[in-house]
mmCIF file of N, CA and C in Angstrom:
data_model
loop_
_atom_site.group_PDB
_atom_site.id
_atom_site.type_symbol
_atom_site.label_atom_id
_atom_site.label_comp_id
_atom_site.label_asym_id
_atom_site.label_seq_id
_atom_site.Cartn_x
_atom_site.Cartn_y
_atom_site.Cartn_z
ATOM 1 N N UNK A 11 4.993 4.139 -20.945
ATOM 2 C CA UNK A 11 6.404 4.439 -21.035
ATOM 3 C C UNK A 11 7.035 3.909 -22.312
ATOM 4 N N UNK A 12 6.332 3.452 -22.830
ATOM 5 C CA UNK A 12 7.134 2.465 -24.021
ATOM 6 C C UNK A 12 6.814 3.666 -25.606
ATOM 7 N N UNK A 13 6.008 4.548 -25.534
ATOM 8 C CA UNK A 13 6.053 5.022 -26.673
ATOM 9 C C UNK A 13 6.015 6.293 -26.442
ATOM 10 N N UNK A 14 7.123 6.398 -25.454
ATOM 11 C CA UNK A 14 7.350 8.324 -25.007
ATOM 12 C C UNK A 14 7.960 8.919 -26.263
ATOM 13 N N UNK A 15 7.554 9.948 -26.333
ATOM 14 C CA UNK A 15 8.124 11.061 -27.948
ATOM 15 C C UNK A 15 8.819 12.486 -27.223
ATOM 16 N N UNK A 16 10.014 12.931 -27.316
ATOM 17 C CA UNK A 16 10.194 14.325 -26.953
ATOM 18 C C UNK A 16 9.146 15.365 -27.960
ATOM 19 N N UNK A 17 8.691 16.458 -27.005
ATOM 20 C CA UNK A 17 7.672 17.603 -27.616
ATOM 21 C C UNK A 17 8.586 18.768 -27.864
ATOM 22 N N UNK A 18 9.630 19.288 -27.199
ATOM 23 C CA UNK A 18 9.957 20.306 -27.466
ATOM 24 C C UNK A 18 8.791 21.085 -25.878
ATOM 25 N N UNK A 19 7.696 20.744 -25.518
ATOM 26 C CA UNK A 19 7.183 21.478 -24.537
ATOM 27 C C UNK A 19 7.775 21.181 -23.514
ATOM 28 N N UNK A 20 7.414 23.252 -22.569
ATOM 29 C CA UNK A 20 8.571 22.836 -21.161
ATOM 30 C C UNK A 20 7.155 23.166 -20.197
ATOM 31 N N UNK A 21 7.891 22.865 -18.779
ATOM 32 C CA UNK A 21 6.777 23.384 -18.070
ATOM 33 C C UNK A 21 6.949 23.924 -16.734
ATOM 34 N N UNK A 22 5.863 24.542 -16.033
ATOM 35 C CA UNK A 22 6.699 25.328 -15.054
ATOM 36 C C UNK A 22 6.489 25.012 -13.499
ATOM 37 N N UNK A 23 8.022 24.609 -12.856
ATOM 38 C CA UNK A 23 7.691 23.671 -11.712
ATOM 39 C C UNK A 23 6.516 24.610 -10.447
ATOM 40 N N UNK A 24 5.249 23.504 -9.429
ATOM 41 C CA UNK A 24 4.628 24.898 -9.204
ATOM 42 C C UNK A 24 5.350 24.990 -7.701
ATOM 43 N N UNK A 25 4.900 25.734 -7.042
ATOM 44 C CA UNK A 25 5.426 25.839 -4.957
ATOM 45 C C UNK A 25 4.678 24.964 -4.604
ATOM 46 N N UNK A 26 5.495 24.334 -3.826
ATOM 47 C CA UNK A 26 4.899 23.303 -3.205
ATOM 48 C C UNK A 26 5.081 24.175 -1.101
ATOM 49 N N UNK A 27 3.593 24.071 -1.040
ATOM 50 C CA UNK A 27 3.616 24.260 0.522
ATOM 51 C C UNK A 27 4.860 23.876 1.595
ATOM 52 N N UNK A 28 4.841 24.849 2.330
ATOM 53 C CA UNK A 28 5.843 24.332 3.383
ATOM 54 C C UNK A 28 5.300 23.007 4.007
ATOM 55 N N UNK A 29 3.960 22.883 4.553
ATOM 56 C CA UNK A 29 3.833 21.913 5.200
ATOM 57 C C UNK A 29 3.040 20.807 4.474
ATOM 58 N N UNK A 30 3.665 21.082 3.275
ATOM 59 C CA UNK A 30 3.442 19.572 2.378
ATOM 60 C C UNK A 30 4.836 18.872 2.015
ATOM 61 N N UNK A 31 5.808 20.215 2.587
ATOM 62 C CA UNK A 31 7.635 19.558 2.504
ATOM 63 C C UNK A 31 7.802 18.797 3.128
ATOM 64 N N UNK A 32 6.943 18.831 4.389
ATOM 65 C CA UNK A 32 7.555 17.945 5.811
ATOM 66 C C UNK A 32 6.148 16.817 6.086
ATOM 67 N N UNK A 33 6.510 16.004 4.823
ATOM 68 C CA UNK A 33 5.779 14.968 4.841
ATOM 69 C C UNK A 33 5.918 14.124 6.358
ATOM 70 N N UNK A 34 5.030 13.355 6.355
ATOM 71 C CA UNK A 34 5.158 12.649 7.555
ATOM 72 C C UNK A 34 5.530 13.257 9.097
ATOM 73 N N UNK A 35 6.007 14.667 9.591
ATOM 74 C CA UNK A 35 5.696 15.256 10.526
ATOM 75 C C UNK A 35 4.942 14.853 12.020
ATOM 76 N N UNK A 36 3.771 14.743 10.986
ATOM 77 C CA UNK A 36 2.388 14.386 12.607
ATOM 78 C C UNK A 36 2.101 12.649 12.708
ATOM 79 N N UNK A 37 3.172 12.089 12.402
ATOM 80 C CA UNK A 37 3.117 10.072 12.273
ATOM 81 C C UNK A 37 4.824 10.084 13.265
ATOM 82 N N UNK A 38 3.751 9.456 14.352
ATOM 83 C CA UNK A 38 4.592 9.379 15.055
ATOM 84 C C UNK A 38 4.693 7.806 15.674
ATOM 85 N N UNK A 39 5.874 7.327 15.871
ATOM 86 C CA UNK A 39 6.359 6.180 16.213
ATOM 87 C C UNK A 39 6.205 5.811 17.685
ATOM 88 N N UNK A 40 5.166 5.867 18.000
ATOM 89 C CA UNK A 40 4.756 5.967 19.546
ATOM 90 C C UNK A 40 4.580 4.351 19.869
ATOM 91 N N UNK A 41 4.477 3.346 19.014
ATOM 92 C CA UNK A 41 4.131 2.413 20.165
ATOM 93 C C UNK A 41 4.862 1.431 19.981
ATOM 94 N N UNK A 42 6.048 1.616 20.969
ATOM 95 C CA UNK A 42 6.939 1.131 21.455
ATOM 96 C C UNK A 42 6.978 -0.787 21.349
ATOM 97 N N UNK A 43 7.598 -1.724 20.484
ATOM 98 C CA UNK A 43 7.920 -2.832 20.445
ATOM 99 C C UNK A 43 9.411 -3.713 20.265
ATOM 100 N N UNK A 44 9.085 -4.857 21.148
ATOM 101 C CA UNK A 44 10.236 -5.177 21.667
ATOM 102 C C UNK A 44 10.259 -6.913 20.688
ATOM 103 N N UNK A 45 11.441 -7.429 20.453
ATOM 104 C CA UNK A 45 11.126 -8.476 19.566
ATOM 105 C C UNK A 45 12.828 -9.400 19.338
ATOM 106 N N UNK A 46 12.814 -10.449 19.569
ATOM 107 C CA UNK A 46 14.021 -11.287 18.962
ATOM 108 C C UNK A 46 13.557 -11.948 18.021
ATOM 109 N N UNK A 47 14.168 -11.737 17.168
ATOM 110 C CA UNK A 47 14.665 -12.336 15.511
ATOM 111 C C UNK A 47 15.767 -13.235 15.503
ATOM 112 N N UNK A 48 15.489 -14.922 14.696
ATOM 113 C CA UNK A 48 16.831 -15.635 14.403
ATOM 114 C C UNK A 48 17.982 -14.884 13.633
ATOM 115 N N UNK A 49 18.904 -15.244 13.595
ATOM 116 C CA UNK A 49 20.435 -14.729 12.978
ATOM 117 C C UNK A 49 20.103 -14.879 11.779
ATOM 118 N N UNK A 50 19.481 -15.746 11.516
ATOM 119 C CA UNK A 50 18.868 -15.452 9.822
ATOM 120 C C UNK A 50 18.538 -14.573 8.987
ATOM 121 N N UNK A 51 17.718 -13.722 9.838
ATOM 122 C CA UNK A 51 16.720 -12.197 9.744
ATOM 123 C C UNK A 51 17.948 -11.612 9.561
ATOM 124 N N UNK A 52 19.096 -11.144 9.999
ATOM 125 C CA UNK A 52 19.612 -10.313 9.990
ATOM 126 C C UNK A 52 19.578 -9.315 8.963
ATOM 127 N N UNK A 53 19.716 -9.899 7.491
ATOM 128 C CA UNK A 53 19.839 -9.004 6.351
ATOM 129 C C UNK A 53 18.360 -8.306 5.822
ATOM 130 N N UNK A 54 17.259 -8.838 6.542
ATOM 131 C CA UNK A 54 16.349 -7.645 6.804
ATOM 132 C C UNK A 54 15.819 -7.046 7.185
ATOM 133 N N UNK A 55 16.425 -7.370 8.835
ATOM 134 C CA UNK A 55 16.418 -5.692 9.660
ATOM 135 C C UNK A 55 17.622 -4.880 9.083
ATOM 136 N N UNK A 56 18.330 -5.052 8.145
ATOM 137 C CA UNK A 56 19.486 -4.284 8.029
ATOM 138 C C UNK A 56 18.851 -3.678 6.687
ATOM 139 N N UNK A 57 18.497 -4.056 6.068
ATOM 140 C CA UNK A 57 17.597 -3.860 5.051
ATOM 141 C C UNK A 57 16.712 -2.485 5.115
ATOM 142 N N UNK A 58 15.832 -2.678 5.944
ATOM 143 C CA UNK A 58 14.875 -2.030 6.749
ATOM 144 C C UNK A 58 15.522 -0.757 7.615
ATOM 145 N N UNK A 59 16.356 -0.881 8.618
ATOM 146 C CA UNK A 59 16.466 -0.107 9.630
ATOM 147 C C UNK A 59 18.081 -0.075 9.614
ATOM 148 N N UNK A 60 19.195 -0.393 8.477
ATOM 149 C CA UNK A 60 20.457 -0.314 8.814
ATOM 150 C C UNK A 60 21.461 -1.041 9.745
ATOM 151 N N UNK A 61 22.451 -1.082 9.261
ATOM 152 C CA UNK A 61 23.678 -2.242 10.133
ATOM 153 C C UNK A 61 23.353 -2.034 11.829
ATOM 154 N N UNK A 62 23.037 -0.981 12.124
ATOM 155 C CA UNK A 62 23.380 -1.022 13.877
ATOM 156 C C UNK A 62 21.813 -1.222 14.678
ATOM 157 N N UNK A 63 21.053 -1.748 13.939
ATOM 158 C CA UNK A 63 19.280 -1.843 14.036
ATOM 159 C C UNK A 63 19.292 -2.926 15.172
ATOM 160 N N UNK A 64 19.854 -3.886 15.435
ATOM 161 C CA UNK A 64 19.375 -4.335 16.392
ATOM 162 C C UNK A 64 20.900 -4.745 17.058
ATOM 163 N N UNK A 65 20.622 -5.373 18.562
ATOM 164 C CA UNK A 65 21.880 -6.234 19.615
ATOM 165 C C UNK A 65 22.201 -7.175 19.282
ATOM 166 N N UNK A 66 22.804 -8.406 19.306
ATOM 167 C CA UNK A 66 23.062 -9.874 19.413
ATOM 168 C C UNK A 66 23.549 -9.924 20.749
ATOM 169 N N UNK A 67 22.079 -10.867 20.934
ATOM 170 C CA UNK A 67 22.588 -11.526 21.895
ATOM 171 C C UNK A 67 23.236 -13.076 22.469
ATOM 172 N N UNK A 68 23.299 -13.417 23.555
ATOM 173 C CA UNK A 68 24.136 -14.617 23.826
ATOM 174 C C UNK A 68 24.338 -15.711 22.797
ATOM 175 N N UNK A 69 22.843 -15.786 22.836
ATOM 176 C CA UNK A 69 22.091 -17.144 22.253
ATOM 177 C C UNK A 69 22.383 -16.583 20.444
ATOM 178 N N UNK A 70 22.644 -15.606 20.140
ATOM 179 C CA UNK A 70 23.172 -15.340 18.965
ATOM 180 C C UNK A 70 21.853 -14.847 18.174
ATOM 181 N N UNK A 71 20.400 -14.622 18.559
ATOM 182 C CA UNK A 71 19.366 -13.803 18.579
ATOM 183 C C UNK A 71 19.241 -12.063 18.705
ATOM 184 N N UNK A 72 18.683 -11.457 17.201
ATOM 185 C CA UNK A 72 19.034 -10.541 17.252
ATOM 186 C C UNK A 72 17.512 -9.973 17.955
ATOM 187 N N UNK A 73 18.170 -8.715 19.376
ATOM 188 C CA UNK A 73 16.791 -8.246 19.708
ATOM 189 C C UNK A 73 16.892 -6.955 19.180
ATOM 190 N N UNK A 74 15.700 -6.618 19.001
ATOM 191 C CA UNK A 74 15.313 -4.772 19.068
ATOM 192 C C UNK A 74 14.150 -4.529 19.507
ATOM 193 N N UNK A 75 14.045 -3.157 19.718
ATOM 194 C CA UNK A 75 13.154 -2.505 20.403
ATOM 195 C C UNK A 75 13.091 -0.881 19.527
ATOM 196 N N UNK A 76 11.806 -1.033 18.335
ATOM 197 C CA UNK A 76 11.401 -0.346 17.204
ATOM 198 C C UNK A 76 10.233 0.526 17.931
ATOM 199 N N UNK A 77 9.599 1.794 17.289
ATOM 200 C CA UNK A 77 8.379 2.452 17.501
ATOM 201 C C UNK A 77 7.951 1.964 16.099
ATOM 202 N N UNK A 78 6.553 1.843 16.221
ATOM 203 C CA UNK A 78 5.410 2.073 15.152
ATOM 204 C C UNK A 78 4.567 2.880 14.992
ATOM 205 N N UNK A 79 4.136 3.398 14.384
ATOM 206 C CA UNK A 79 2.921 4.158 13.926
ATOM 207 C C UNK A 79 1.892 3.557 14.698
ATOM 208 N N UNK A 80 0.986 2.564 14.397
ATOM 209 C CA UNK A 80 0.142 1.732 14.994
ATOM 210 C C UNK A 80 0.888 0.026 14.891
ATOM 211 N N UNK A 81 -0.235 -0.382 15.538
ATOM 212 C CA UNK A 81 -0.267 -1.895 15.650
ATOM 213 C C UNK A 81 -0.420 -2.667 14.551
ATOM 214 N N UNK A 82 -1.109 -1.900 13.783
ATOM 215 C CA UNK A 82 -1.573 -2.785 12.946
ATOM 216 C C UNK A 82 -0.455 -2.690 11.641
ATOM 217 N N UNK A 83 0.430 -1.694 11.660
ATOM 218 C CA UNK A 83 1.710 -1.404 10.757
ATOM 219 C C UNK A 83 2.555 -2.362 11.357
ATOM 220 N N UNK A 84 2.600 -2.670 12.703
ATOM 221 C CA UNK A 84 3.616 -3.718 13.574
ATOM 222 C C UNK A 84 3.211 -4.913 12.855
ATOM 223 N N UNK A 85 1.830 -5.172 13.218
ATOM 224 C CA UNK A 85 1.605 -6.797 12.724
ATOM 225 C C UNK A 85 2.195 -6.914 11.524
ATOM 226 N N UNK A 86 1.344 -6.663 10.772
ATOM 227 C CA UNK A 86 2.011 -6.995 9.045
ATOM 228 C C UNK A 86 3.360 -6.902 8.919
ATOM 229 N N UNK A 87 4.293 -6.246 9.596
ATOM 230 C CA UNK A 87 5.659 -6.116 9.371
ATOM 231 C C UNK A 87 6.513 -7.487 9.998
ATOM 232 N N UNK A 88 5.748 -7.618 11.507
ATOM 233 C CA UNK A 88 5.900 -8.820 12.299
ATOM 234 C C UNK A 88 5.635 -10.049 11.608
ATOM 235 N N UNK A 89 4.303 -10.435 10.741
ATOM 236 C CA UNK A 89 3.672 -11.076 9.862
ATOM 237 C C UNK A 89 4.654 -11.709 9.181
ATOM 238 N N UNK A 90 5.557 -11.054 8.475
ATOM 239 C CA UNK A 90 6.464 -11.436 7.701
ATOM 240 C C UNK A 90 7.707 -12.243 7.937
ATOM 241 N N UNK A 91 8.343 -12.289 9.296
ATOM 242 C CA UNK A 91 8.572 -13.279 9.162
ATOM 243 C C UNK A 91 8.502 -14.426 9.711
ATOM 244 N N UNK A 92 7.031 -15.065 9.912
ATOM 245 C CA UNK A 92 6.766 -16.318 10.010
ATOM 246 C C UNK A 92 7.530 -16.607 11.493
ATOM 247 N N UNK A 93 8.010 -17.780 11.446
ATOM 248 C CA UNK A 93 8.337 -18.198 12.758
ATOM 249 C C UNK A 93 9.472 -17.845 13.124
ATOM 250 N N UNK A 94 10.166 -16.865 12.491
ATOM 251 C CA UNK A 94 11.185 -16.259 12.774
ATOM 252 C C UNK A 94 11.750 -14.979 13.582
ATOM 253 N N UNK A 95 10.571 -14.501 14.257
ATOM 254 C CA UNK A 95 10.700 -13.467 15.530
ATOM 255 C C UNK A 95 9.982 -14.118 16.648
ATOM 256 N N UNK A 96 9.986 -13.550 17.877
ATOM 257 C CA UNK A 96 9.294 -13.614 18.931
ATOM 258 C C UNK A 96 8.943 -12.419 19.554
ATOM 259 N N UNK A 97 7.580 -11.965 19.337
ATOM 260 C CA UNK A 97 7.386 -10.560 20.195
ATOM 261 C C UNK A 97 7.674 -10.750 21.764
ATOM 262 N N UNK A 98 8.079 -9.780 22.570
ATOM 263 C CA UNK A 98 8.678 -9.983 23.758
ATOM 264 C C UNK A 98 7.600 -8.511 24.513
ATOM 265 N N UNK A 99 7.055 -7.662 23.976
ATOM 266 C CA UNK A 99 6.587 -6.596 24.353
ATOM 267 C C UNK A 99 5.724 -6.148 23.764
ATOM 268 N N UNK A 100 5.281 -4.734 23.737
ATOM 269 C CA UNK A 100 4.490 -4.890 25.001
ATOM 270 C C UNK A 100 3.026 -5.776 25.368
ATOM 271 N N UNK A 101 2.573 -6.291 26.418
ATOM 272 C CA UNK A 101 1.991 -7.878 26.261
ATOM 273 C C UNK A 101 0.616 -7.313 25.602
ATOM 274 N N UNK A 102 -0.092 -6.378 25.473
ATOM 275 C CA UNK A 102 -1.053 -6.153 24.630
ATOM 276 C C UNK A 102 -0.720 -6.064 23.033
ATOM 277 N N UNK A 103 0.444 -5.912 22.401
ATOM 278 C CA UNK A 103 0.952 -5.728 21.296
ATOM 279 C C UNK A 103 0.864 -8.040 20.997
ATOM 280 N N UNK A 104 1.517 -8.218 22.046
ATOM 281 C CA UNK A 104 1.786 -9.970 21.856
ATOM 282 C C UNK A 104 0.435 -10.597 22.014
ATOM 283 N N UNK A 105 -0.682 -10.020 22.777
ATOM 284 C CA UNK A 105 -1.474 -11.231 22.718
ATOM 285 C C UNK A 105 -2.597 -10.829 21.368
ATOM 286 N N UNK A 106 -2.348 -9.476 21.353
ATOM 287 C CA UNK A 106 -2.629 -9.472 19.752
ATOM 288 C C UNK A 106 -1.750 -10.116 18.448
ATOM 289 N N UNK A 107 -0.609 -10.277 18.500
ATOM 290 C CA UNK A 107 -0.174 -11.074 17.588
ATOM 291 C C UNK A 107 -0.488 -12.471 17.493
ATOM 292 N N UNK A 108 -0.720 -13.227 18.825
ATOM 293 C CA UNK A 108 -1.160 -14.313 18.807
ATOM 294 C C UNK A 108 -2.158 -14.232 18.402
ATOM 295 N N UNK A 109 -3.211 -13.392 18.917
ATOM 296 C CA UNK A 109 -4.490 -13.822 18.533
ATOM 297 C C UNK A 109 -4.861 -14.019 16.961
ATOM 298 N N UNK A 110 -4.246 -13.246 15.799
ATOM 299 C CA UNK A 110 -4.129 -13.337 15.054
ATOM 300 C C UNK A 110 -3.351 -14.438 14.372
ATOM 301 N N UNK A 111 -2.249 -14.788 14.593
ATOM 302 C CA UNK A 111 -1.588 -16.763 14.466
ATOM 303 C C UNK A 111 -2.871 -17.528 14.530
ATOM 304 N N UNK A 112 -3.481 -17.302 15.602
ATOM 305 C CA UNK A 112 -4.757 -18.010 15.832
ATOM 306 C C UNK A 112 -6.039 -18.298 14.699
ATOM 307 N N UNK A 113 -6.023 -16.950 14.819
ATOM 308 C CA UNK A 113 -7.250 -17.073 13.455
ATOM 309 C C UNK A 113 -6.260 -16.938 12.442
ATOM 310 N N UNK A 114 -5.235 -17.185 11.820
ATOM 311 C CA UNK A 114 -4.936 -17.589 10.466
ATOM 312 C C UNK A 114 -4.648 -19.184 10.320
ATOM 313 N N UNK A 115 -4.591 -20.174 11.809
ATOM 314 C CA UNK A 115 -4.601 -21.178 11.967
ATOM 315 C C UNK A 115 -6.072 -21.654 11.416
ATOM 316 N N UNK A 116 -6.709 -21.308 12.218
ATOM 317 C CA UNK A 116 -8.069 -22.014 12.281
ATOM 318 C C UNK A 116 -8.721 -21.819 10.793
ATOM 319 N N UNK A 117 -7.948 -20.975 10.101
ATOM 320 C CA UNK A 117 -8.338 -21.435 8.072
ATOM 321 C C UNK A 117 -7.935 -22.556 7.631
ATOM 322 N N UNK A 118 -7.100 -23.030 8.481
ATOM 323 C CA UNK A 118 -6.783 -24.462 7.590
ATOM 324 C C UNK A 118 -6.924 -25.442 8.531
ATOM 325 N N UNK A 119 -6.977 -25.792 9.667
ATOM 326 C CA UNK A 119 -8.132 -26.849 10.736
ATOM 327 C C UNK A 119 -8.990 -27.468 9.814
ATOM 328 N N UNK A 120 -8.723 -28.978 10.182
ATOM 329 C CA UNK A 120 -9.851 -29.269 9.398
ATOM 330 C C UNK A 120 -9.581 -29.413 7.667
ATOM 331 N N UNK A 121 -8.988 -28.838 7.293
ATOM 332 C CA UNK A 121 -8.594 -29.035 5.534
ATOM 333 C C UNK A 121 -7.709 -30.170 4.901
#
C-alpha cells in the first residue's frame, strides 16, 4: 500500500452468484447458551451484540441467553473473559467449559 501509482487502467466488476450473496445462510446459531457477566463486561456485550444484548439483574449481573454456531465458537468467545462470566447452561456446554479451565490450569501446577 505504500507505493500505490494511479494507471489510468479500469476494470470490469464480474456477477457474483446469488448464493454467494447470502453469505452465511446455512450457519446456524443452534446451540443455545445461557451466561451472567459482571457489570464490568457490559461495554462488550454491547460491543458485540448491541445496547439491548443482555437483562440486569438484581444482583446488578448482566445475563443472556446467545445461539452459537458450535461450541467451540462459544468457548473461545467465553474464554475471553476470564473470571468474568459464569456459564449457567446448557450443563454439557458448562462442564465443557470447565473441563477446559482445567486443563489450562494444570499448565502451570507445579511451575
Amino acid at each position: 500500500l505504500w507505493d500505490l501509482q494511479m494507471t489510468g487502467e479500469c476494470f470490469q466488476p464480474r456477477e457474483i452468484p446469488k448464493e454467494r450473496l447470502q453469505f452465511g445462510q446455512n450457519i446456524t446459531d443452534d446451540k443455545i447458551i445461557t451466561a451472567v457477566y459482571e457489570a464490568s463486561e457490559a461495554y462488550k456485550l454491547v460491543e458485540e451484540y448491541g445496547p439491548d444484548c443482555y437483562t440486569v439483574q438484581e444482583d446488578g449481573r448482566l445475563y443472556t441467553e446467545w445461539g452459537f454456531s458450535s461450541y467451540e465458537s462459544a468457548l473461545s468467545w467465553f474464554l475471553g473473559f476470564g473470571g468474568k462470566v459464569r456459564i449457567l447452561g446448557p450443563e454439557d456446554f458448562r462442564e465443557q467449559y470447565i473441563a477446559e479451565l482445567r486443563n489450562m490450569l494444570q499448565k502451570y501446577e507445579g511451575t
